[in-house]
Short mmCIF file of C-alpha atoms in Angstrom, two decimals:
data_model
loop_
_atom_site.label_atom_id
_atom_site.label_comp_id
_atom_site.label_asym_id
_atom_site.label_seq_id
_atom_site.Cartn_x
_atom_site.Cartn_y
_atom_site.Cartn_z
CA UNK O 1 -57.09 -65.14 -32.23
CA UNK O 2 -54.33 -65.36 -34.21
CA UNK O 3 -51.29 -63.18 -35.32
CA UNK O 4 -51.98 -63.62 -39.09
CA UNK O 5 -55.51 -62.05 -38.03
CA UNK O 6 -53.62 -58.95 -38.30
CA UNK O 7 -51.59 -59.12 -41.24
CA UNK O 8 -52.76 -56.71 -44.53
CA UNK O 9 -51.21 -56.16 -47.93
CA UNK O 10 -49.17 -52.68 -48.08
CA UNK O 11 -47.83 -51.74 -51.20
CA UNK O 12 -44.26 -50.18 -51.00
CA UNK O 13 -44.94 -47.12 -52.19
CA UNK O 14 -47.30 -46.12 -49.43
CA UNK O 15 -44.27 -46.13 -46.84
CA UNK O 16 -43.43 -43.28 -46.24
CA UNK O 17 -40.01 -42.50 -46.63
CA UNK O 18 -40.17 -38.22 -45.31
CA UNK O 19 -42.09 -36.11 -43.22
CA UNK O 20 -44.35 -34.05 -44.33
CA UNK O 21 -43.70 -30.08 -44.10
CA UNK O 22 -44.84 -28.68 -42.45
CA UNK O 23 -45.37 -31.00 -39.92
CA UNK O 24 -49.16 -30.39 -39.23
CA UNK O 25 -50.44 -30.95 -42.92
CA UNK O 26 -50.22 -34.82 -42.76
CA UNK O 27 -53.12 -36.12 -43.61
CA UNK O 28 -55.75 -37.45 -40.99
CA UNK O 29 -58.15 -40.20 -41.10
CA UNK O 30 -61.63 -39.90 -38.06
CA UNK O 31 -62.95 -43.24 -36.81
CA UNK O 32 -65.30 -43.14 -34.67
CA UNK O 33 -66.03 -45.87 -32.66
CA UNK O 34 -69.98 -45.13 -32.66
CA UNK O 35 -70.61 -44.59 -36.50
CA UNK O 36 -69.86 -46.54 -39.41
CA UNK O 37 -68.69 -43.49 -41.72
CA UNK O 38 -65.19 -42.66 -41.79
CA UNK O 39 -63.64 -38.92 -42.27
CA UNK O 40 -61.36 -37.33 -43.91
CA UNK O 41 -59.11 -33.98 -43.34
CA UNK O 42 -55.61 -32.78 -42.65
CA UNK O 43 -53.83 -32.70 -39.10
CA UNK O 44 -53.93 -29.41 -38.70
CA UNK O 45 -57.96 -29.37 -38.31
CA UNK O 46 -57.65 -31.94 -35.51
CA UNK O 47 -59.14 -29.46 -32.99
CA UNK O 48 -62.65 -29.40 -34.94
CA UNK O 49 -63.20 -33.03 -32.80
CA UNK O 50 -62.06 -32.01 -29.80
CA UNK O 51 -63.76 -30.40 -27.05
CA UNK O 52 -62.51 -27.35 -24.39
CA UNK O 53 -61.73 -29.47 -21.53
CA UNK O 54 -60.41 -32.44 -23.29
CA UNK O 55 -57.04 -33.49 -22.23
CA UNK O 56 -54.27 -34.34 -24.75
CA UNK O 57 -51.13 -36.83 -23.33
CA UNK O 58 -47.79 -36.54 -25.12
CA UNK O 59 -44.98 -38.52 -24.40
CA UNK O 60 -42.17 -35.88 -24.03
CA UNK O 61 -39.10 -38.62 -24.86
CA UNK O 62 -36.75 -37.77 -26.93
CA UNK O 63 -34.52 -39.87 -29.42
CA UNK O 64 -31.07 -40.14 -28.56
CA UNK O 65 -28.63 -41.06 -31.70
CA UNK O 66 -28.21 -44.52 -30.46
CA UNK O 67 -26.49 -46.14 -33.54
CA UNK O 68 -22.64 -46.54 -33.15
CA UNK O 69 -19.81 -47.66 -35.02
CA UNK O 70 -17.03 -49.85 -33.58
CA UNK O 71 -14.10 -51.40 -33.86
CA UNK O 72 -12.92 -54.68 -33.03
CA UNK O 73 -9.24 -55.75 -32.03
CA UNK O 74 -8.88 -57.63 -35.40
CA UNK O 75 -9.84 -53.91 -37.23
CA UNK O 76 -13.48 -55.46 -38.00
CA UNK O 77 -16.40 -52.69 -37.78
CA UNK O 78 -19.25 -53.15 -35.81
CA UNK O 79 -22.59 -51.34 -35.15
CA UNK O 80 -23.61 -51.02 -31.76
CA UNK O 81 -27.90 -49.75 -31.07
CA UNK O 82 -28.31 -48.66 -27.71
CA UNK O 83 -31.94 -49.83 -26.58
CA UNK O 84 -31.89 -49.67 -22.81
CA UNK O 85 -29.67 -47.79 -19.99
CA UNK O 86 -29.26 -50.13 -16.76
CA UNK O 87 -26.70 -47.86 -15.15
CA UNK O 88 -24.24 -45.21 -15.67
CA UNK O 89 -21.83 -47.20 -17.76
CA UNK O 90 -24.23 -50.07 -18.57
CA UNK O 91 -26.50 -50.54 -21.20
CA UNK O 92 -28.18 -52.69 -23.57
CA UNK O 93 -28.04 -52.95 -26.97
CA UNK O 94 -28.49 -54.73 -30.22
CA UNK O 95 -25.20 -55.89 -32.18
CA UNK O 96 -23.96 -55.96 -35.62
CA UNK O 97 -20.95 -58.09 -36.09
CA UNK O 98 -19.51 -61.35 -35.55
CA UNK O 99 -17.93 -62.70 -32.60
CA UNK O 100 -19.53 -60.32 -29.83
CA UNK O 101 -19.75 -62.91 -26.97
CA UNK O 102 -18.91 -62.11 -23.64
CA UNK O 103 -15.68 -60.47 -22.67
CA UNK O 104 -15.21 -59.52 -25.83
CA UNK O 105 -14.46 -55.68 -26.14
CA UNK O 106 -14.37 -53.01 -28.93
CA UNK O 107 -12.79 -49.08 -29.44
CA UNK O 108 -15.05 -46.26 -30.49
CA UNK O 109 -13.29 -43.77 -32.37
CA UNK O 110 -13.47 -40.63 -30.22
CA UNK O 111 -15.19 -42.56 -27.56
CA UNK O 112 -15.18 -44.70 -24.65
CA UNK O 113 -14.52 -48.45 -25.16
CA UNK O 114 -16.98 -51.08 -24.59
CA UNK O 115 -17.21 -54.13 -23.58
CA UNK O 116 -19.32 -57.11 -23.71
CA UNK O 117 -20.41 -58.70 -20.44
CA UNK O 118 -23.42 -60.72 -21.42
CA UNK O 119 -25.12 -62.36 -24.01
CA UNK O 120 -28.81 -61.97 -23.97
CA UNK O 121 -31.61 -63.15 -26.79
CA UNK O 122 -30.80 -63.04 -30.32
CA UNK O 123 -28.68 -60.20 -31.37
CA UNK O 124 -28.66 -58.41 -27.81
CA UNK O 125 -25.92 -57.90 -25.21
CA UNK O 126 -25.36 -55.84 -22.40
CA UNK O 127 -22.46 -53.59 -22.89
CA UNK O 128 -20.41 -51.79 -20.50
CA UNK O 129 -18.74 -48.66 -21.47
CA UNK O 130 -15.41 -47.68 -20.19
CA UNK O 131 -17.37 -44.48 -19.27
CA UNK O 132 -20.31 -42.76 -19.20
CA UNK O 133 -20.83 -43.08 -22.85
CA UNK O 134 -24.56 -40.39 -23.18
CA UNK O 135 -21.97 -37.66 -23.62
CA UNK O 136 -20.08 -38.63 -26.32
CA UNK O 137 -23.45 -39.36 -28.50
CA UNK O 138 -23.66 -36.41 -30.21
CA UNK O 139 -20.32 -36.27 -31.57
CA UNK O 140 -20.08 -40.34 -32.36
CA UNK O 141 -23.95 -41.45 -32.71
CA UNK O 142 -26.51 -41.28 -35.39
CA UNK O 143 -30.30 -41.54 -35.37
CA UNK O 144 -31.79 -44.80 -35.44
CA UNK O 145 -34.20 -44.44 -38.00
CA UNK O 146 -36.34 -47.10 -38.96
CA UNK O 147 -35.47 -49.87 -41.41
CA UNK O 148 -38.53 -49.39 -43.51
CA UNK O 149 -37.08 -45.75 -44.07
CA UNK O 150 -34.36 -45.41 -47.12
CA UNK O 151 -34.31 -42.09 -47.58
CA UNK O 152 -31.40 -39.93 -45.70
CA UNK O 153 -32.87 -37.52 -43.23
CA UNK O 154 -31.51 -34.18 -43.66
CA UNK O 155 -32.78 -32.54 -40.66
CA UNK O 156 -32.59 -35.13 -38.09
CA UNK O 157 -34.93 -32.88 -35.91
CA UNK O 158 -37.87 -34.12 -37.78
CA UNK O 159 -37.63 -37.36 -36.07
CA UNK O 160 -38.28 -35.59 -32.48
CA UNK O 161 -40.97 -34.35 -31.63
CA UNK O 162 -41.14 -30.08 -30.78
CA UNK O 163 -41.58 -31.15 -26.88
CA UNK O 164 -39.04 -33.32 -26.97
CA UNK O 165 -36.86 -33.10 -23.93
CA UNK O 166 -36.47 -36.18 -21.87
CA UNK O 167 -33.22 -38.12 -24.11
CA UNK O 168 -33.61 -42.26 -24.03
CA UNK O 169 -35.63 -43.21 -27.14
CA UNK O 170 -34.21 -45.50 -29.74
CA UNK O 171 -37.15 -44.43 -31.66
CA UNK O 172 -39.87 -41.70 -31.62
CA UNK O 173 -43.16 -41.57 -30.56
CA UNK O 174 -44.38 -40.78 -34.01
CA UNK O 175 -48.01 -39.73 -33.48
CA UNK O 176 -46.59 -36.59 -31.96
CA UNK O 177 -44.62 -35.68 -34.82
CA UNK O 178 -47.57 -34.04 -36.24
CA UNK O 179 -47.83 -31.26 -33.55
CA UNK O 180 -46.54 -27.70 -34.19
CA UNK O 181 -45.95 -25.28 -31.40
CA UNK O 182 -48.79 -23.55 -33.43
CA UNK O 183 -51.45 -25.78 -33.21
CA UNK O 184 -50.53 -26.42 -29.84
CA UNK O 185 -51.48 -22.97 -29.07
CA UNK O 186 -54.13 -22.63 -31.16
CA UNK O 187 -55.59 -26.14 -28.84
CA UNK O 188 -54.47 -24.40 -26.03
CA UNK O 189 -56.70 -21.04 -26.59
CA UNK O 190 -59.91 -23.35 -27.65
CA UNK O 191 -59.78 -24.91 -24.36
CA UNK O 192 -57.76 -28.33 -25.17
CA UNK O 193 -54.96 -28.68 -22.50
CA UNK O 194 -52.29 -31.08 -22.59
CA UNK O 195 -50.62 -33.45 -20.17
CA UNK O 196 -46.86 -35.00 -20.42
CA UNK O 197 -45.81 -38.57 -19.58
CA UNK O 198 -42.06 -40.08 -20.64
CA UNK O 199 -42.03 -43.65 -21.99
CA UNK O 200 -38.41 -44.31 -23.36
CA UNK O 201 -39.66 -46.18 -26.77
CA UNK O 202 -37.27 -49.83 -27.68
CA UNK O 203 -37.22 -51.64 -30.94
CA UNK O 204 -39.16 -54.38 -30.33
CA UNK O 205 -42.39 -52.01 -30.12
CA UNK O 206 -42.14 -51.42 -34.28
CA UNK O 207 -41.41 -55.54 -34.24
CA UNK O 208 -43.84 -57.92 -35.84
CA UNK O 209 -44.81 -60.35 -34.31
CA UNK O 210 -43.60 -63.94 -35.16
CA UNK O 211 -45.74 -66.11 -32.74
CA UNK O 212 -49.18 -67.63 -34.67
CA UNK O 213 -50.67 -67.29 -31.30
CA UNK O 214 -50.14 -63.24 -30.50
CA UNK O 215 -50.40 -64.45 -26.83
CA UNK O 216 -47.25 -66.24 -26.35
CA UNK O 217 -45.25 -63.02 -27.79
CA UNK O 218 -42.87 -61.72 -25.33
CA UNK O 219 -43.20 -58.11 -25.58
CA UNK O 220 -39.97 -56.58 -23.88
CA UNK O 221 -40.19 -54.39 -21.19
CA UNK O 222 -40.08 -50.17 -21.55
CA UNK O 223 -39.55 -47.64 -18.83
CA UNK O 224 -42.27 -44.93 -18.49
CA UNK O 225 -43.05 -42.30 -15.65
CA UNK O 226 -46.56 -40.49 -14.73
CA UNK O 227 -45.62 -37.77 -11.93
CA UNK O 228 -48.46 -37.48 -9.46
CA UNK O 229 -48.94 -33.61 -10.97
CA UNK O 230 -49.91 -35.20 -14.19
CA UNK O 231 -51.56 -38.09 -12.54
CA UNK O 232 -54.04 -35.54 -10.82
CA UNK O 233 -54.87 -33.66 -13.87
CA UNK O 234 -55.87 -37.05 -15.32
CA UNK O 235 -58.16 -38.13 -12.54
CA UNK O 236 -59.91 -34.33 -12.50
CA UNK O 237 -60.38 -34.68 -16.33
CA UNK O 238 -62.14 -38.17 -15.89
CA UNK O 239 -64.31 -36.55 -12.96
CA UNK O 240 -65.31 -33.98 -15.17
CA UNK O 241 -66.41 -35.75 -17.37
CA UNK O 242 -64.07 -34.62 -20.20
CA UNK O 243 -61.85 -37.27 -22.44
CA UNK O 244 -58.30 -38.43 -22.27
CA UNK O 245 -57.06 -38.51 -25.30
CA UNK O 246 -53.44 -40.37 -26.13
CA UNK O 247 -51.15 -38.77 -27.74
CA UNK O 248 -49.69 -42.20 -30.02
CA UNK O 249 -49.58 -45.68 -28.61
CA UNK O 250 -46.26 -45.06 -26.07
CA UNK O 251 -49.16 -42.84 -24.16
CA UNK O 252 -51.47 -45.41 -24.37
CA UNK O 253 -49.46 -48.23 -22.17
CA UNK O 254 -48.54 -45.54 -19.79
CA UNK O 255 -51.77 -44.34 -19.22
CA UNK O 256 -52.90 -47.91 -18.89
CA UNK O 257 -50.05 -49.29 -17.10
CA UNK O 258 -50.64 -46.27 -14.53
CA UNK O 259 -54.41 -47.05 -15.23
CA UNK O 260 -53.73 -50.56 -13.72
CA UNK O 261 -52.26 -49.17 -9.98
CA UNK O 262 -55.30 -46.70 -9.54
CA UNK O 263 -57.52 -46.76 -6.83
CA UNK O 264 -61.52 -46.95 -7.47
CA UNK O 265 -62.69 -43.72 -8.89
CA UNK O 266 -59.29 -43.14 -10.17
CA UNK O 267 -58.26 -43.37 -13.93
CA UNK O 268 -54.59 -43.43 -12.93
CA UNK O 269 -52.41 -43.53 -9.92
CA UNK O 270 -48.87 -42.04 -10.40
CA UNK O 271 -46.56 -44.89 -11.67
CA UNK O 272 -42.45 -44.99 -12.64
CA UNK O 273 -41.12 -47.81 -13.48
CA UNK O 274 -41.00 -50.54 -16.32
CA UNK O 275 -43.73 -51.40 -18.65
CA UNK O 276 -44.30 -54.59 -20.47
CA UNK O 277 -47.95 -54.09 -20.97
CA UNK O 278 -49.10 -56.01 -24.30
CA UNK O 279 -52.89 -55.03 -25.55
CA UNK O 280 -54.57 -57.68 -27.26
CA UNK O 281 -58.11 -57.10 -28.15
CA UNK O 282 -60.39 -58.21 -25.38
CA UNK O 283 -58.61 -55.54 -23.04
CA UNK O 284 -61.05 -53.36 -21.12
CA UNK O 285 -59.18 -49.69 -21.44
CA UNK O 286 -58.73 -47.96 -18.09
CA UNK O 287 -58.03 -44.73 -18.63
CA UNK O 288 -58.31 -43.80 -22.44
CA UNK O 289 -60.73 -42.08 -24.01
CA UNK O 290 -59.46 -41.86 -27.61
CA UNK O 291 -56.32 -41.94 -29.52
CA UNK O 292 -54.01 -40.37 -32.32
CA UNK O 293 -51.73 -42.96 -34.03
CA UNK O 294 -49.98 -43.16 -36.86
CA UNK O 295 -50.56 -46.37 -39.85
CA UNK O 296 -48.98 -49.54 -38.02
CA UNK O 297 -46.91 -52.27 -39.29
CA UNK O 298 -49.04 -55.37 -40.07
CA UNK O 299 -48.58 -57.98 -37.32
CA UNK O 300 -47.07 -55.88 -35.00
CA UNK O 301 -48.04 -55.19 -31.50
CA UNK O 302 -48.90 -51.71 -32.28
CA UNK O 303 -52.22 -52.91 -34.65
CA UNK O 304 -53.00 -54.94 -32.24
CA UNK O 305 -53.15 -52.11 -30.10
CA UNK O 306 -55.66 -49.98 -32.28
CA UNK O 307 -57.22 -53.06 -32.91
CA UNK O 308 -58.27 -53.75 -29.18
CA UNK O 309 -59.55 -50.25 -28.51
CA UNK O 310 -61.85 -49.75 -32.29
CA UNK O 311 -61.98 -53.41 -33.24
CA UNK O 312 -59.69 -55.30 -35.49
CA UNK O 313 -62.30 -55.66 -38.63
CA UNK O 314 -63.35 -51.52 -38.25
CA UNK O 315 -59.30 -51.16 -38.17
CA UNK O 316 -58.17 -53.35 -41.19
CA UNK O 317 -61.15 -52.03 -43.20
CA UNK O 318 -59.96 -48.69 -42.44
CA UNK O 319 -56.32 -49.29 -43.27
CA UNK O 320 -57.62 -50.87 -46.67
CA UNK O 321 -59.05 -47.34 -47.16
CA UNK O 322 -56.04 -45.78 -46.39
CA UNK O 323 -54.42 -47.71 -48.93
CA UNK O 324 -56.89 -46.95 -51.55
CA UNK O 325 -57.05 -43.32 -51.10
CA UNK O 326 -53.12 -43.04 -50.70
CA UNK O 327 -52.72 -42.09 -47.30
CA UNK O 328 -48.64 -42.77 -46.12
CA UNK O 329 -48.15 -45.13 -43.53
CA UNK O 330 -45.63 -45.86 -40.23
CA UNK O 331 -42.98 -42.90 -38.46
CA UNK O 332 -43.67 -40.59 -41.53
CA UNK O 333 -46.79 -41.13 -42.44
CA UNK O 334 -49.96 -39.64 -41.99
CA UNK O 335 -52.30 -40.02 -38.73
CA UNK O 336 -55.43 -41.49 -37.34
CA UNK O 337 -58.10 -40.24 -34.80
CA UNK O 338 -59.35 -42.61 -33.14
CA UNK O 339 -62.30 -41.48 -30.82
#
């Protein structure tokens, strides 16, 4: 297996660049993993392939607005991403700027100062704030959309999801964005229930991968939490018989990374902690029964993902259909089922 075994051709134009309004009339490509045919509809429609007992898992994160400008003593501006919170003052983060070794601190207009204590891979350090820098955000952060994305976002609302509640994304779990609170009800009232997990989403999940050999890619570590309530409502959905059905790949590795701790006859056991579950294909999935996802970035750990739970050929033939038919592809783009 190699990385370049997931590599495809995407024209520009079929990134897309806004969300769709509203939210639930993105498109929606059906793969099933037992028929050869693929279908076609829009989002809203989802519920026509799912069944009254069938359990939906959303990732309730929400995106905090991470980027922040800087200055240093010399007067020179630099950009500051928050990725990770280690403590109350302490987190890690991605730099922009020149000179940011160690010991080196910078002012914040408005804000807290910061300072650099270590230097970590590439362009990462771990800063220390001056104090408790979460409440300041609003007033001195932005939203840290993705590169790929050009356009300004006017409402920066439509890059959260409507049950996000849980701040410490650098980026959002973009399968969800496709859920209104009125096709959650109309789910809801044909028997569909949902269950909520928190994986704070970092960078390096949208990241290609730059390895030939996908196995010797470090895939950095995320926090996630599965409460024993939720864990429980799992399990009883498994012994039911009914599916589990992710809610966008951040759901995915925290149903399997809770998958991984459960005892026999258990899909999951409650879990809260880090994450640095990679899925290659050749995984045997633990507690998922089907997916939504949005159109991945080729080589990244995300279509690798897909690729390990409907097979990599079924998944790049598919995307090749998306292309054709103009379906829009990554955080605004339109969705897949895969069941």
């Amino acid at each position: 297996m190699k990385t370049s075994d997931f590599d495809y051709p995407l024209p520009l134009e079929r990134i897309a660049q806004t969300p769709v309004e509203p939210r639930h009339n993105s498109r929606l490509m059906v793969l099933r993993r037992d028929r050869t045919e693929i279908e076609h509809t829009v989002f809203y429609r989802v519920g026509e392939y799912l069944n009254p007992g069938d359990l939906l898992v959303i990732n309730r994160t929400r995106v905090i607005p991470a980027r922040i400008y800087a200055l240093k003593t010399t007067g020179g501006r630099v950009e500051l991403l928050l990725l990770r919170r280690e403590d109350e003052t302490t987190w890690e983060a991605l730099v922009g700027g020149k000179g940011l070794l160690a010991g080196k601190r910078v002012t914040i207009p408005n804000g807290p100062q910061a300072e650099v204590i270590e230097v970590l891979e590439g362009s990462r350090r771990r800063i220390r704030f001056s104090a408790p820098v979460e409440g300041y955000l609003p007033s001195i952060g932005q939203m840290p959309l993705p590169p790929y994305i050009h356009t300004h976002l006017e409402n920066q609302e439509r890059y959260q999801t409507v049950y996000a509640d849980r701040p410490g994304s650098a980026a959002a779990p973009t399968a969800g964005l496709h859920f209104t609170p009125e096709l959650m009800g109309q789910l809801r009232e044909q028997g569909v229930r949902f269950a909520e997990v928190t994986l704070h989403v970092g960078l390096d999940t949208f990241a290609p991968v730059t390895e030939d050999d996908p196995g010797e890619h470090k895939i950095h570590t995320e926090w996630c939490e599965l409460n024993p309530e939720t864990a429980d409502l799992i399990n009883a959905t498994r012994k039911a018989g009914r599916r589990i059905i992710a809610v966008g790949t951040t759901s995915v590795r925290t149903l399997e990374s809770a998958a991984q701790k459960a005892a026999s006859g258990d899909a999951v056991a409650p879990f809260c902690g880090p994450t640095s579950i990679f899925i290659l294909p050749g995984y045997t999935f633990g507690a998922v029964d089907g997916m939504i996802t949005n159109f991945h970035l080729p080589k990244s750990t995300l279509i690798m993902l897909v690729s390990a739970f409907a097979g990599r050929e079924r998944i790049l033939a598919a995307y090749q259909e998306a292309i054709r038919l103009e379906y829009r592809f990554f955080s605004f783009g339109d969705a897949m089922l895969l069941l």
